[in-house]
Short mmCIF file of C-alpha atoms in Angstrom, two decimals:
data_model
loop_
_atom_site.label_atom_id
_atom_site.label_comp_id
_atom_site.label_asym_id
_atom_site.label_seq_id
_atom_site.Cartn_x
_atom_site.Cartn_y
_atom_site.Cartn_z
CA UNK A 1 -0.11 -0.11 -0.15
CA UNK A 2 1.04 3.43 -0.57
CA UNK A 3 0.99 5.75 2.26
CA UNK A 4 -1.75 8.40 2.17
CA UNK A 5 0.06 11.59 1.20
CA UNK A 6 -0.52 14.21 3.95
CA UNK A 7 -3.06 11.99 5.52
CA UNK A 8 -2.01 9.31 8.11
CA UNK A 9 1.86 10.07 7.80
CA UNK A 10 1.63 13.23 6.08
CA UNK A 11 1.32 15.52 9.54
CA UNK A 12 4.75 14.57 10.96
CA UNK A 13 4.59 16.91 14.56
CA UNK A 14 2.95 19.19 12.69
CA UNK A 15 0.04 18.80 14.65
CA UNK A 16 1.54 19.71 17.75
CA UNK A 17 1.29 23.20 16.93
CA UNK A 18 -2.42 23.37 18.26
CA UNK A 19 -2.11 23.94 22.05
CA UNK A 20 -0.02 27.28 22.68
CA UNK A 21 -1.82 29.47 24.31
CA UNK A 22 -5.19 28.64 23.61
CA UNK A 23 -6.17 32.15 25.25
CA UNK A 24 -5.62 31.67 28.34
CA UNK A 25 -2.06 33.36 28.55
CA UNK A 26 0.03 30.18 29.85
CA UNK A 27 3.24 29.38 28.18
CA UNK A 28 3.11 27.54 25.31
CA UNK A 29 3.99 23.89 25.04
CA UNK A 30 3.39 22.13 21.59
CA UNK A 31 5.03 22.26 18.25
CA UNK A 32 7.98 24.70 17.95
CA UNK A 33 7.31 25.72 21.99
CA UNK A 34 9.67 23.36 24.58
CA UNK A 35 8.15 22.01 27.28
CA UNK A 36 9.48 23.07 30.69
CA UNK A 37 11.73 20.51 32.75
CA UNK A 38 9.74 18.19 34.18
CA UNK A 39 6.60 18.89 32.33
CA UNK A 40 4.94 16.57 29.66
CA UNK A 41 2.04 15.83 27.99
CA UNK A 42 0.51 13.00 26.21
CA UNK A 43 -1.76 13.44 22.55
CA UNK A 44 -3.93 10.27 21.69
CA UNK A 45 -4.82 10.78 17.99
CA UNK A 46 -7.51 8.60 15.68
CA UNK A 47 -7.49 9.40 11.59
CA UNK A 48 -9.45 7.18 9.75
CA UNK A 49 -9.83 8.63 6.45
CA UNK A 50 -11.26 7.23 3.08
CA UNK A 51 -11.23 7.46 -0.75
CA UNK A 52 -12.90 6.38 -3.84
CA UNK A 53 -10.50 8.44 -6.38
CA UNK A 54 -6.38 8.84 -6.25
CA UNK A 55 -4.21 11.74 -7.98
CA UNK A 56 -2.46 10.14 -11.06
CA UNK A 57 1.31 10.50 -11.91
CA UNK A 58 0.06 13.46 -14.02
CA UNK A 59 -2.05 15.00 -11.10
CA UNK A 60 -5.72 14.42 -11.87
CA UNK A 61 -8.21 12.68 -10.19
CA UNK A 62 -8.98 8.98 -11.50
CA UNK A 63 -11.39 6.57 -9.56
CA UNK A 64 -9.78 3.84 -7.63
CA UNK A 65 -10.81 0.24 -8.58
CA UNK A 66 -12.91 0.39 -4.91
CA UNK A 67 -12.72 2.09 -1.72
CA UNK A 68 -9.74 2.73 0.04
CA UNK A 69 -9.74 2.89 3.89
CA UNK A 70 -6.97 4.05 6.11
CA UNK A 71 -6.91 4.65 9.89
CA UNK A 72 -4.90 4.94 12.80
CA UNK A 73 -4.28 5.34 16.38
CA UNK A 74 -1.59 7.12 17.89
CA UNK A 75 0.28 7.89 21.26
CA UNK A 76 2.79 10.84 21.45
CA UNK A 77 4.22 11.72 24.63
CA UNK A 78 6.74 14.51 25.00
CA UNK A 79 8.13 15.37 28.09
CA UNK A 80 10.69 18.62 28.76
CA UNK A 81 14.16 17.29 30.01
CA UNK A 82 15.56 21.03 30.45
CA UNK A 83 14.59 24.63 29.26
CA UNK A 84 16.07 23.91 25.70
CA UNK A 85 15.62 19.83 25.04
CA UNK A 86 12.17 17.98 25.32
CA UNK A 87 12.12 14.41 24.45
CA UNK A 88 9.27 12.99 21.95
CA UNK A 89 8.24 9.21 21.57
CA UNK A 90 5.23 8.17 19.32
CA UNK A 91 3.89 4.51 19.17
CA UNK A 92 0.80 3.68 16.28
CA UNK A 93 -1.33 1.15 15.14
CA UNK A 94 -2.63 1.08 11.69
CA UNK A 95 -5.31 -0.52 9.52
CA UNK A 96 -5.82 -0.41 5.93
CA UNK A 97 -8.23 -1.62 3.45
CA UNK A 98 -8.31 -1.56 -0.53
CA UNK A 99 -9.25 -3.43 -3.76
CA UNK A 100 -5.85 -5.30 -3.20
CA UNK A 101 -4.89 -5.43 0.73
CA UNK A 102 -6.80 -5.88 3.65
CA UNK A 103 -3.73 -4.53 6.47
CA UNK A 104 -3.55 -4.27 10.52
CA UNK A 105 -0.45 -3.94 11.93
CA UNK A 106 1.90 -1.77 14.50
CA UNK A 107 3.15 1.32 13.02
CA UNK A 108 6.27 3.16 13.75
CA UNK A 109 7.67 3.33 16.76
CA UNK A 110 9.82 6.95 17.35
CA UNK A 111 12.00 8.48 19.36
CA UNK A 112 13.89 12.04 19.26
CA UNK A 113 15.02 15.09 20.71
CA UNK A 114 13.73 18.60 20.20
CA UNK A 115 16.09 21.74 20.83
CA UNK A 116 14.85 25.00 21.27
CA UNK A 117 17.54 27.27 19.11
CA UNK A 118 15.58 30.53 19.92
CA UNK A 119 12.90 31.70 21.49
CA UNK A 120 11.62 35.44 22.96
CA UNK A 121 8.23 36.78 23.37
CA UNK A 122 6.79 36.03 20.21
CA UNK A 123 9.35 34.12 18.55
CA UNK A 124 10.63 30.91 18.38
CA UNK A 125 12.70 28.45 16.59
CA UNK A 126 13.62 24.59 16.89
CA UNK A 127 15.43 21.48 15.73
CA UNK A 128 13.69 18.21 15.60
CA UNK A 129 16.68 15.11 15.13
CA UNK A 130 14.44 11.43 15.59
CA UNK A 131 14.48 7.75 14.14
CA UNK A 132 11.60 5.88 13.30
CA UNK A 133 11.43 1.76 13.27
CA UNK A 134 9.00 0.76 10.75
CA UNK A 135 6.19 -1.37 11.55
CA UNK A 136 5.17 -4.66 11.62
CA UNK A 137 1.63 -5.39 9.56
CA UNK A 138 -0.58 -8.57 9.68
CA UNK A 139 -0.86 -9.24 6.43
CA UNK A 140 2.27 -11.09 5.19
CA UNK A 141 4.73 -9.15 3.19
CA UNK A 142 3.09 -5.71 4.01
CA UNK A 143 5.24 -3.20 6.17
CA UNK A 144 3.00 -0.51 7.85
CA UNK A 145 2.13 1.92 5.33
CA UNK A 146 4.46 5.16 5.08
CA UNK A 147 7.59 3.56 6.98
CA UNK A 148 10.41 2.43 6.33
CA UNK A 149 12.70 -0.15 7.95
CA UNK A 150 14.73 2.39 9.73
CA UNK A 151 13.94 6.01 8.99
CA UNK A 152 15.50 9.38 9.96
CA UNK A 153 14.16 12.82 10.38
CA UNK A 154 15.81 16.66 10.71
CA UNK A 155 13.56 19.14 11.02
CA UNK A 156 13.36 22.81 10.74
CA UNK A 157 10.03 24.72 13.17
CA UNK A 158 9.61 28.34 13.40
CA UNK A 159 6.30 30.12 14.86
CA UNK A 160 5.45 33.68 16.24
CA UNK A 161 2.57 34.21 18.11
CA UNK A 162 0.57 37.33 18.11
CA UNK A 163 -1.32 39.77 20.56
CA UNK A 164 -0.60 40.00 23.91
CA UNK A 165 0.86 36.41 25.52
CA UNK A 166 -0.34 35.10 22.54
CA UNK A 167 -4.01 35.90 22.54
CA UNK A 168 -4.42 37.05 18.78
CA UNK A 169 -2.96 33.44 17.82
CA UNK A 170 0.03 32.65 15.89
CA UNK A 171 1.76 30.72 12.95
CA UNK A 172 4.21 27.93 12.58
CA UNK A 173 6.44 26.57 9.55
CA UNK A 174 8.25 23.13 9.81
CA UNK A 175 9.83 21.38 7.01
CA UNK A 176 11.44 18.37 7.11
CA UNK A 177 13.68 15.73 5.49
CA UNK A 178 12.72 12.20 5.77
CA UNK A 179 16.00 9.28 5.30
CA UNK A 180 14.04 5.76 4.69
CA UNK A 181 15.84 2.79 4.46
CA UNK A 182 13.76 0.37 1.57
CA UNK A 183 11.70 3.30 0.36
CA UNK A 184 12.31 6.86 -1.16
CA UNK A 185 13.26 9.90 0.98
CA UNK A 186 11.01 12.46 1.43
CA UNK A 187 10.82 15.98 2.19
CA UNK A 188 8.04 17.51 4.09
CA UNK A 189 6.61 20.81 4.60
CA UNK A 190 3.77 21.72 7.15
CA UNK A 191 2.13 25.11 8.19
CA UNK A 192 -0.30 25.73 10.80
CA UNK A 193 -2.51 28.78 11.78
CA UNK A 194 -4.56 29.15 14.83
CA UNK A 195 -6.72 31.70 15.97
CA UNK A 196 -8.47 32.38 19.26
CA UNK A 197 -12.50 32.22 19.10
CA UNK A 198 -12.85 32.77 22.75
CA UNK A 199 -11.19 31.83 25.93
CA UNK A 200 -10.55 27.81 25.82
CA UNK A 201 -11.14 27.51 22.04
CA UNK A 202 -9.04 27.76 19.05
CA UNK A 203 -9.56 27.18 15.27
CA UNK A 204 -6.83 25.58 13.65
CA UNK A 205 -5.62 25.92 9.85
CA UNK A 206 -3.20 23.59 8.69
CA UNK A 207 -1.64 22.32 5.55
CA UNK A 208 0.67 19.16 4.77
CA UNK A 209 2.79 18.92 1.80
CA UNK A 210 5.58 16.26 0.85
CA UNK A 211 7.14 14.96 -1.97
CA UNK A 212 9.56 11.25 -2.54
CA UNK A 213 12.64 11.56 -4.00
CA UNK A 214 11.97 9.12 -6.89
CA UNK A 215 9.22 11.53 -8.64
CA UNK A 216 6.14 9.67 -7.89
CA UNK A 217 3.84 10.37 -4.65
CA UNK A 218 3.41 13.73 -4.08
CA UNK A 219 0.75 15.09 -2.03
CA UNK A 220 -1.35 18.25 -0.27
CA UNK A 221 -4.12 18.28 2.25
CA UNK A 222 -5.87 20.69 4.27
CA UNK A 223 -7.15 20.25 7.85
CA UNK A 224 -9.56 22.62 9.63
CA UNK A 225 -10.27 21.40 13.45
CA UNK A 226 -11.30 23.00 16.67
CA UNK A 227 -9.67 22.53 19.92
CA UNK A 228 -11.03 22.78 23.57
CA UNK A 229 -8.95 23.24 26.56
CA UNK A 230 -10.52 21.72 30.14
CA UNK A 231 -7.92 22.31 32.55
CA UNK A 232 -5.06 19.81 31.74
CA UNK A 233 -7.41 18.44 29.18
CA UNK A 234 -7.64 19.32 25.52
CA UNK A 235 -9.94 18.16 22.92
CA UNK A 236 -9.66 18.57 19.45
CA UNK A 237 -11.96 17.50 16.28
CA UNK A 238 -11.59 18.22 12.78
CA UNK A 239 -11.85 17.06 9.23
CA UNK A 240 -8.46 16.49 6.61
CA UNK A 241 -8.82 16.51 2.77
CA UNK A 242 -6.43 15.78 -0.07
CA UNK A 243 -6.55 18.71 -2.22
CA UNK A 244 -3.84 18.02 -4.77
CA UNK A 245 -1.07 15.37 -5.50
CA UNK A 246 0.27 12.72 -7.67
CA UNK A 247 0.54 8.66 -7.41
CA UNK A 248 -1.09 9.33 -4.07
CA UNK A 249 -5.59 8.77 -3.00
CA UNK A 250 -7.72 11.47 -2.45
CA UNK A 251 -8.52 11.00 0.78
CA UNK A 252 -10.90 12.97 3.46
CA UNK A 253 -12.09 11.95 6.82
CA UNK A 254 -12.51 13.01 10.76
CA UNK A 255 -9.24 13.61 13.35
CA UNK A 256 -9.68 13.31 16.64
CA UNK A 257 -7.47 14.25 19.52
CA UNK A 258 -7.01 13.86 23.30
CA UNK A 259 -4.29 15.79 25.24
CA UNK A 260 -3.47 15.62 28.72
CA UNK A 261 -0.49 17.85 30.42
CA UNK A 262 1.27 16.29 33.33
#
């Protein structure tokens, strides 16, 4: 199965940008912003993407021979090692089905460190370096979609808060290079913008783009979601749609997340 570009694997850690201030005046603690020393957060997410069309090698929409479904449940944990370094770990359970394959199994296991290179009252820049071990599918002969046997990733993150204590919202950009064993290497770009709706509520707009080095798969997906903060908990609900690409499904579907700070 080809990975669902910009879907289950396209976001990288770009989704972490969602819980910055949420109009509460508290320090940002996700995405490019590092966690304070001794503090952490866990993010449980579920994504269900369906497609009956795909983007051809020329970028045109074509019908698939059968409906395709991709789903993933993931758990990401971050922990502040000190004021400049945050540890990040992630695991997934993935499933997929189309006209040719019925797949279910453990997705990639990832571990990495994010270094806070710069930070002032409104701006922040960081560098992430991580390693991922490929998944183990239950359908013989198939690995988890989108993961090589051993992957390495380097990611640059930059963001800016607007207004007093970020109450005016934020914007963040992430650029990543992923070196994949057994699959073509990839370049990825994630963009996120957040606007507070009211105290404790935030509207997010996100874009995930990427391209494989072999000239094959390319993708661009857009996502809109709402995040509600309830003390140490936050809930996210959104919808993701693939709007352009090559050799990748034209999928769409819901994204649900539960966040817990500790």
